[in-house]
């Protein structure tokens, strides 16, 4: 799930962050997932083993909320309708809930790979 990211570059430069924030907000609204009541982490494909493990680590309430949002979005899509404005996902509600778990799992796997690749040599 590691994708190249410019986040660190943008955060370190406040002028760049101020310049890109309106574009980022426009893009998130134009993507249309908020109008279906979804959050950004709902769009992560579930086919990977890492994502499956992260979904198992979600709290029961968060897992239920995710399934509810996905089912409601499918119903809206099949009916070719959007949710009413009051049910759209607000930008402050669109917080990552799955991405932190994915990063944690990737760090665990990287640590495991590093430990398995470690060669212990006896000093003579």
PDB file of C-alpha atoms in Angstrom:
ATOM      1  CA  UNK A   1       0.000   0.000   0.000  1.00  0.00           C
ATOM      2  CA  UNK A   2       2.977   2.318  -0.071  1.00  0.00           C
ATOM      3  CA  UNK A   3       2.341   5.060  -2.558  1.00  0.00           C
ATOM      4  CA  UNK A   4       4.662   7.936  -3.293  1.00  0.00           C
ATOM      5  CA  UNK A   5       3.522  10.979  -1.389  1.00  0.00           C
ATOM      6  CA  UNK A   6       4.355  14.660  -1.483  1.00  0.00           C
ATOM      7  CA  UNK A   7       2.752  15.215   1.916  1.00  0.00           C
ATOM      8  CA  UNK A   8       6.024  15.717   3.796  1.00  0.00           C
ATOM      9  CA  UNK A   9       7.269  18.200   1.189  1.00  0.00           C
ATOM     10  CA  UNK A  10       4.026  20.171   1.304  1.00  0.00           C
ATOM     11  CA  UNK A  11       3.741  20.228   5.104  1.00  0.00           C
ATOM     12  CA  UNK A  12       7.294  21.534   5.495  1.00  0.00           C
ATOM     13  CA  UNK A  13       6.507  24.531   3.284  1.00  0.00           C
ATOM     14  CA  UNK A  14       3.581  26.578   4.657  1.00  0.00           C
ATOM     15  CA  UNK A  15       3.331  28.733   1.537  1.00  0.00           C
ATOM     16  CA  UNK A  16       2.916  25.606  -0.596  1.00  0.00           C
ATOM     17  CA  UNK A  17       0.317  24.224   1.794  1.00  0.00           C
ATOM     18  CA  UNK A  18      -1.678  27.482   1.664  1.00  0.00           C
ATOM     19  CA  UNK A  19      -1.456  27.443  -2.119  1.00  0.00           C
ATOM     20  CA  UNK A  20      -2.559  23.806  -2.533  1.00  0.00           C
ATOM     21  CA  UNK A  21      -5.309  23.655   0.132  1.00  0.00           C
ATOM     22  CA  UNK A  22      -8.057  25.195  -2.060  1.00  0.00           C
ATOM     23  CA  UNK A  23      -7.165  22.825  -4.908  1.00  0.00           C
ATOM     24  CA  UNK A  24      -7.215  19.837  -2.532  1.00  0.00           C
ATOM     25  CA  UNK A  25     -10.640  20.850  -1.196  1.00  0.00           C
ATOM     26  CA  UNK A  26     -11.972  21.332  -4.723  1.00  0.00           C
ATOM     27  CA  UNK A  27     -10.642  17.925  -5.785  1.00  0.00           C
ATOM     28  CA  UNK A  28     -12.157  16.136  -2.781  1.00  0.00           C
ATOM     29  CA  UNK A  29     -15.544  17.710  -3.505  1.00  0.00           C
ATOM     30  CA  UNK A  30     -15.293  16.993  -7.236  1.00  0.00           C
ATOM     31  CA  UNK A  31     -14.484  13.328  -6.592  1.00  0.00           C
ATOM     32  CA  UNK A  32     -18.098  12.909  -5.462  1.00  0.00           C
ATOM     33  CA  UNK A  33     -17.588  10.376  -2.692  1.00  0.00           C
ATOM     34  CA  UNK A  34     -18.630  12.881  -0.019  1.00  0.00           C
ATOM     35  CA  UNK A  35     -21.970  13.402  -1.772  1.00  0.00           C
ATOM     36  CA  UNK A  36     -22.616   9.670  -1.323  1.00  0.00           C
ATOM     37  CA  UNK A  37     -21.802   9.845   2.381  1.00  0.00           C
ATOM     38  CA  UNK A  38     -18.432   8.080   2.057  1.00  0.00           C
ATOM     39  CA  UNK A  39     -15.103   8.932   3.647  1.00  0.00           C
ATOM     40  CA  UNK A  40     -11.790   8.792   1.795  1.00  0.00           C
ATOM     41  CA  UNK A  41     -10.671   5.588   3.530  1.00  0.00           C
ATOM     42  CA  UNK A  42     -13.870   3.872   2.339  1.00  0.00           C
ATOM     43  CA  UNK A  43     -12.419   4.023  -1.189  1.00  0.00           C
ATOM     44  CA  UNK A  44      -9.375   1.860  -0.382  1.00  0.00           C
ATOM     45  CA  UNK A  45      -9.734  -1.465  -2.272  1.00  0.00           C
ATOM     46  CA  UNK A  46     -10.189  -4.468   0.016  1.00  0.00           C
ATOM     47  CA  UNK A  47      -8.362  -7.038  -2.145  1.00  0.00           C
ATOM     48  CA  UNK A  48      -4.998  -6.793  -0.404  1.00  0.00           C
ATOM     49  CA  UNK A  49      -4.095  -8.920   2.629  1.00  0.00           C
ATOM     50  CA  UNK A  50      -2.896  -5.796   4.414  1.00  0.00           C
ATOM     51  CA  UNK A  51      -6.278  -4.097   4.040  1.00  0.00           C
ATOM     52  CA  UNK A  52      -8.091  -7.267   5.120  1.00  0.00           C
ATOM     53  CA  UNK A  53      -5.998  -7.378   8.297  1.00  0.00           C
ATOM     54  CA  UNK A  54      -6.620  -3.661   8.921  1.00  0.00           C
ATOM     55  CA  UNK A  55     -10.373  -4.193   8.551  1.00  0.00           C
ATOM     56  CA  UNK A  56     -10.211  -6.956  11.154  1.00  0.00           C
ATOM     57  CA  UNK A  57      -8.473  -4.548  13.550  1.00  0.00           C
ATOM     58  CA  UNK A  58     -11.226  -1.933  13.306  1.00  0.00           C
ATOM     59  CA  UNK A  59     -13.448  -1.462  16.315  1.00  0.00           C
ATOM     60  CA  UNK A  60     -16.922  -3.018  15.933  1.00  0.00           C
ATOM     61  CA  UNK A  61     -18.570   0.417  15.757  1.00  0.00           C
ATOM     62  CA  UNK A  62     -16.182   1.672  13.077  1.00  0.00           C
ATOM     63  CA  UNK A  63     -16.614  -1.544  11.071  1.00  0.00           C
ATOM     64  CA  UNK A  64     -20.409  -1.207  11.292  1.00  0.00           C
ATOM     65  CA  UNK A  65     -20.263   2.452  10.249  1.00  0.00           C
ATOM     66  CA  UNK A  66     -18.071   1.544   7.264  1.00  0.00           C
ATOM     67  CA  UNK A  67     -20.483  -1.158   6.064  1.00  0.00           C
ATOM     68  CA  UNK A  68     -23.430   1.224   6.544  1.00  0.00           C
ATOM     69  CA  UNK A  69     -21.732   3.964   4.497  1.00  0.00           C
ATOM     70  CA  UNK A  70     -20.829   1.521   1.703  1.00  0.00           C
ATOM     71  CA  UNK A  71     -24.334   0.024   1.515  1.00  0.00           C
ATOM     72  CA  UNK A  72     -25.968   3.458   1.526  1.00  0.00           C
ATOM     73  CA  UNK A  73     -23.613   4.598  -1.264  1.00  0.00           C
ATOM     74  CA  UNK A  74     -24.448   1.509  -3.349  1.00  0.00           C
ATOM     75  CA  UNK A  75     -28.177   2.174  -2.916  1.00  0.00           C
ATOM     76  CA  UNK A  76     -27.714   5.800  -3.990  1.00  0.00           C
ATOM     77  CA  UNK A  77     -25.652   4.702  -6.968  1.00  0.00           C
ATOM     78  CA  UNK A  78     -28.251   2.170  -8.100  1.00  0.00           C
ATOM     79  CA  UNK A  79     -31.003   4.799  -7.774  1.00  0.00           C
ATOM     80  CA  UNK A  80     -28.848   7.387  -9.620  1.00  0.00           C
ATOM     81  CA  UNK A  81     -29.363   9.835  -6.761  1.00  0.00           C
ATOM     82  CA  UNK A  82     -27.175  11.715  -4.333  1.00  0.00           C
ATOM     83  CA  UNK A  83     -27.821  12.042  -0.627  1.00  0.00           C
ATOM     84  CA  UNK A  84     -29.476  15.200   0.663  1.00  0.00           C
ATOM     85  CA  UNK A  85     -27.022  17.982   1.512  1.00  0.00           C
ATOM     86  CA  UNK A  86     -27.407  17.446   5.255  1.00  0.00           C
ATOM     87  CA  UNK A  87     -26.228  13.819   4.887  1.00  0.00           C
ATOM     88  CA  UNK A  88     -23.131  14.593   2.795  1.00  0.00           C
ATOM     89  CA  UNK A  89     -19.829  13.889   4.512  1.00  0.00           C
ATOM     90  CA  UNK A  90     -18.434  17.153   5.831  1.00  0.00           C
ATOM     91  CA  UNK A  91     -14.710  17.868   5.314  1.00  0.00           C
ATOM     92  CA  UNK A  92     -14.110  17.780   9.081  1.00  0.00           C
ATOM     93  CA  UNK A  93     -15.821  14.350   9.290  1.00  0.00           C
ATOM     94  CA  UNK A  94     -13.635  12.954   6.499  1.00  0.00           C
ATOM     95  CA  UNK A  95     -10.832  11.816   8.791  1.00  0.00           C
ATOM     96  CA  UNK A  96      -8.664   8.767   8.138  1.00  0.00           C
ATOM     97  CA  UNK A  97      -9.657   5.747  10.182  1.00  0.00           C
ATOM     98  CA  UNK A  98      -8.100   2.923   8.148  1.00  0.00           C
ATOM     99  CA  UNK A  99      -4.895   4.584   6.912  1.00  0.00           C
ATOM    100  CA  UNK A 100      -3.229   4.734  10.371  1.00  0.00           C
ATOM    101  CA  UNK A 101      -3.882   1.018  10.857  1.00  0.00           C
ATOM    102  CA  UNK A 102      -2.465   0.291   7.389  1.00  0.00           C
ATOM    103  CA  UNK A 103       0.691   2.251   8.204  1.00  0.00           C
ATOM    104  CA  UNK A 104       1.043   0.334  11.468  1.00  0.00           C
ATOM    105  CA  UNK A 105       0.690  -3.017   9.670  1.00  0.00           C
ATOM    106  CA  UNK A 106       3.228  -1.996   7.027  1.00  0.00           C
ATOM    107  CA  UNK A 107       5.672  -0.954   9.758  1.00  0.00           C
ATOM    108  CA  UNK A 108       5.174  -4.312  11.506  1.00  0.00           C
ATOM    109  CA  UNK A 109       5.799  -6.199   8.260  1.00  0.00           C
ATOM    110  CA  UNK A 110       8.888  -4.124   7.502  1.00  0.00           C
ATOM    111  CA  UNK A 111      10.239  -4.790  10.979  1.00  0.00           C
ATOM    112  CA  UNK A 112       9.543  -8.504  10.605  1.00  0.00           C
ATOM    113  CA  UNK A 113      11.320  -8.564   7.221  1.00  0.00           C
ATOM    114  CA  UNK A 114      14.294  -6.688   8.666  1.00  0.00           C
ATOM    115  CA  UNK A 115      14.561  -9.110  11.573  1.00  0.00           C
ATOM    116  CA  UNK A 116      14.276 -12.143   9.301  1.00  0.00           C
ATOM    117  CA  UNK A 117      16.960 -10.776   6.978  1.00  0.00           C
ATOM    118  CA  UNK A 118      19.337 -10.056   9.851  1.00  0.00           C
ATOM    119  CA  UNK A 119      22.515 -12.106   9.816  1.00  0.00           C
ATOM    120  CA  UNK A 120      24.113 -12.823  13.165  1.00  0.00           C
ATOM    121  CA  UNK A 121      27.858 -13.355  12.959  1.00  0.00           C
ATOM    122  CA  UNK A 122      29.969 -14.697  15.718  1.00  0.00           C
ATOM    123  CA  UNK A 123      33.056 -12.672  16.518  1.00  0.00           C
ATOM    124  CA  UNK A 124      36.233 -14.590  16.445  1.00  0.00           C
TER     125      UNK A 124
END
